[in-house]
XYZ file of C-alpha atoms in Angstrom:
251
model
C 69.975 5.909 -84.932
C 67.698 2.931 -84.445
C 64.115 3.290 -85.624
C 61.346 0.743 -85.118
C 58.138 1.472 -87.002
C 54.721 -0.133 -86.770
C 54.112 -2.154 -89.930
C 51.141 0.076 -90.795
C 53.504 3.072 -91.050
C 56.532 1.533 -92.788
C 55.930 3.574 -95.923
C 56.282 6.797 -93.894
C 59.749 6.157 -92.458
C 61.353 9.238 -94.020
C 58.564 11.502 -92.777
C 58.851 10.020 -89.271
C 62.605 10.623 -89.189
C 62.038 14.198 -90.364
C 59.555 14.771 -87.509
C 62.168 13.656 -84.989
C 64.998 15.644 -86.586
C 62.896 18.813 -86.448
C 61.401 18.107 -83.009
C 63.118 20.991 -81.173
C 62.294 23.541 -83.884
C 58.786 22.601 -84.980
C 55.450 21.372 -83.606
C 53.078 22.550 -80.886
C 54.256 22.137 -77.290
C 51.914 20.052 -75.111
C 54.099 19.243 -72.094
C 57.467 20.655 -71.057
C 58.530 18.715 -67.990
C 61.803 18.228 -66.158
C 62.101 14.718 -67.602
C 60.020 14.646 -70.798
C 58.794 16.946 -73.544
C 55.711 16.230 -75.665
C 54.783 17.994 -78.892
C 52.079 17.497 -81.478
C 52.768 17.669 -85.193
C 51.502 16.263 -88.465
C 52.647 13.064 -90.122
C 51.354 13.876 -93.592
C 47.712 14.777 -92.818
C 47.521 12.824 -89.552
C 48.049 14.518 -86.188
C 50.547 12.703 -83.963
C 52.252 13.160 -80.603
C 56.026 12.972 -80.240
C 57.466 12.343 -76.799
C 61.113 13.146 -76.146
C 62.631 11.458 -73.122
C 65.202 13.504 -71.240
C 68.792 12.505 -71.968
C 69.772 9.934 -69.319
C 72.799 10.410 -67.117
C 75.887 8.286 -67.704
C 74.845 5.431 -65.396
C 71.281 5.293 -66.687
C 72.493 5.436 -70.281
C 74.520 2.266 -69.598
C 71.494 0.604 -67.998
C 69.161 1.530 -70.887
C 71.746 0.523 -73.481
C 72.652 -2.917 -72.114
C 70.445 -4.048 -69.220
C 66.980 -2.552 -69.604
C 64.802 -1.328 -72.453
C 64.654 2.428 -72.940
C 61.505 4.316 -71.958
C 60.703 4.854 -75.623
C 60.931 1.138 -76.429
C 58.871 0.206 -73.389
C 56.210 2.752 -74.344
C 55.996 1.259 -77.840
C 56.012 -2.374 -76.708
C 53.536 -1.820 -73.864
C 51.161 0.066 -76.173
C 51.160 -2.887 -78.550
C 50.528 -5.256 -75.645
C 47.591 -3.169 -74.433
C 46.042 -3.114 -77.892
C 46.486 -6.883 -78.235
C 44.507 -7.196 -74.989
C 41.723 -4.872 -76.222
C 42.786 -2.029 -73.914
C 42.723 1.445 -75.452
C 45.824 3.588 -75.771
C 46.977 6.027 -78.473
C 48.112 3.881 -81.404
C 51.910 3.307 -81.344
C 53.556 4.481 -84.564
C 57.296 4.247 -83.858
C 60.141 4.709 -81.435
C 63.612 6.016 -82.143
C 66.831 5.704 -80.168
C 69.947 7.727 -80.893
C 73.296 6.568 -79.516
C 76.535 8.450 -78.934
C 80.035 7.449 -80.021
C 80.323 5.079 -77.049
C 77.246 3.193 -78.199
C 75.156 4.520 -75.295
C 71.594 5.792 -75.661
C 71.721 9.560 -75.964
C 68.179 10.489 -77.019
C 64.931 8.588 -77.464
C 61.530 9.425 -78.924
C 58.116 7.761 -78.957
C 55.510 8.634 -81.592
C 51.817 7.824 -81.300
C 48.515 8.921 -82.768
C 46.863 12.002 -81.309
C 43.728 11.311 -79.253
C 41.131 14.085 -79.186
C 39.768 13.492 -75.710
C 37.080 15.310 -73.740
C 38.660 15.304 -70.259
C 40.908 13.340 -67.903
C 40.138 11.590 -64.637
C 41.412 14.689 -62.835
C 38.222 16.615 -63.629
C 36.160 14.010 -61.762
C 38.202 14.577 -58.609
C 37.783 18.336 -58.559
C 34.113 18.434 -59.569
C 31.754 16.264 -57.471
C 28.835 17.489 -59.612
C 30.527 16.503 -62.886
C 27.855 15.263 -65.357
C 27.372 11.462 -65.212
C 30.193 11.232 -62.676
C 29.064 7.939 -61.120
C 28.511 6.396 -64.557
C 32.046 7.389 -65.582
C 33.498 6.024 -62.336
C 31.764 2.676 -62.861
C 32.997 2.440 -66.452
C 36.489 3.467 -65.350
C 36.335 0.612 -62.834
C 35.379 -1.768 -65.653
C 38.356 -0.461 -67.621
C 40.776 -0.970 -64.718
C 39.337 -4.423 -64.026
C 40.122 -5.373 -67.640
C 43.734 -4.286 -67.018
C 43.941 -6.485 -63.952
C 42.376 -9.453 -65.738
C 45.089 -9.116 -68.380
C 47.708 -9.273 -65.575
C 48.710 -5.641 -66.103
C 49.790 -3.508 -63.162
C 49.976 0.049 -64.498
C 52.322 1.668 -61.993
C 51.481 5.218 -63.091
C 47.713 4.781 -62.764
C 47.137 8.426 -61.801
C 44.528 11.075 -62.724
C 46.391 12.636 -65.653
C 47.242 9.331 -67.317
C 43.733 8.330 -68.329
C 42.196 10.233 -71.249
C 38.410 10.004 -71.389
C 36.402 10.229 -74.608
C 32.642 10.661 -74.499
C 31.135 8.465 -77.216
C 27.535 9.358 -76.422
C 25.375 9.915 -73.363
C 26.309 7.327 -70.750
C 29.091 5.704 -72.814
C 32.786 6.534 -72.427
C 36.118 5.245 -73.703
C 39.315 5.302 -71.610
C 42.838 5.587 -73.043
C 46.023 4.962 -71.065
C 49.027 7.212 -71.660
C 52.543 7.518 -70.173
C 53.056 3.789 -70.469
C 56.695 3.083 -69.682
C 56.149 1.813 -66.099
C 54.195 -1.452 -65.996
C 54.442 -4.877 -64.406
C 52.944 -8.010 -65.891
C 51.848 -10.528 -63.292
C 48.776 -11.994 -61.675
C 47.387 -9.565 -59.091
C 45.656 -10.515 -55.858
C 42.857 -8.342 -54.516
C 45.227 -6.311 -52.309
C 47.394 -5.439 -55.322
C 44.319 -4.643 -57.398
C 43.007 -2.175 -54.858
C 46.503 -0.750 -54.388
C 46.512 0.072 -58.111
C 43.754 2.654 -57.517
C 45.533 4.511 -54.712
C 47.149 7.207 -56.892
C 43.775 8.325 -58.282
C 43.190 10.660 -55.283
C 39.755 9.226 -54.595
C 37.303 10.811 -52.198
C 35.270 8.621 -49.831
C 32.301 8.816 -52.199
C 34.457 7.819 -55.166
C 35.899 4.918 -53.149
C 32.397 3.682 -52.444
C 31.335 3.767 -56.123
C 34.513 2.072 -57.362
C 34.596 -0.569 -54.613
C 30.926 -1.432 -55.171
C 31.452 -1.840 -58.903
C 34.679 -3.834 -58.507
C 32.937 -6.121 -56.024
C 30.299 -6.917 -58.646
C 32.967 -7.666 -61.261
C 35.207 -9.743 -58.986
C 32.648 -11.477 -56.734
C 34.508 -10.080 -53.722
C 32.526 -8.724 -50.716
C 31.701 -5.040 -51.137
C 32.562 -4.090 -47.550
C 35.927 -5.819 -47.816
C 36.892 -3.869 -50.959
C 35.670 -0.576 -49.523
C 37.803 -1.085 -46.437
C 40.931 -2.044 -48.410
C 40.573 0.727 -50.977
C 39.832 3.406 -48.389
C 42.914 2.392 -46.400
C 45.157 2.285 -49.507
C 43.939 5.723 -50.573
C 44.354 7.206 -47.097
C 47.897 5.872 -46.688
C 48.927 7.185 -50.115
C 47.614 10.675 -49.310
C 49.432 10.686 -45.958
C 52.678 9.531 -47.565
C 52.421 12.162 -50.319
C 51.671 14.955 -47.837
C 54.651 13.871 -45.707
C 56.963 14.002 -48.732
C 55.792 17.499 -49.609
C 56.295 18.627 -46.009
C 59.892 17.398 -45.873
C 60.648 18.941 -49.265
C 59.499 22.305 -47.946
C 61.729 21.893 -44.887
C 64.741 21.157 -47.082
C 64.119 24.328 -49.113
C 64.029 26.517 -45.977
């Protein structure tokens, strides 16, 4: 077992290991997916989230052991990078990798602080009359612009991966989760608009976000609206096509 712990939590190493060892028997289930499982539990008196990454197949276990960082390590490292760049994400506590007798990664876990959030971006999509919706969209655009300015391309920038905390009327904080897929490079305006495409934006949402991003970037508003609308439309078409062919295969 390899365990890397944030320096602020070094004194709690034994308790962290115990949380991981008891993961499948204890804790409250948050997500049970085909690839990952997330539970909440307590590290002493502090509530934390523990994410278990599905055991990789033989080929992927070789890749993650020798050629590429595991998802748990990437989640931990990327969280630290975000925080260093003043971008909010649940605080990274530790990651753990367990290897088999061949020295290949067998299991991996990522532990972070629990965030008590009010809602996710998904609620804005399904409720056009959501309170302060345009204000939230503008502040979300500010948040995404700060990602882009830090040369961060969050590849899983989708509705469920942004937790939103209401600080007070008209003021919101945004936390990124599910961090293991990122690129770090300078983004042109096409790539920046492309980064919004998975948010399932309506035409009205596109208009608000494009207008705000234009103000932040000094790009023409009409240009950004056109690019973002096209990116969003093409993503929706591609997703619908995939679902259609999956249904055909099941028949």
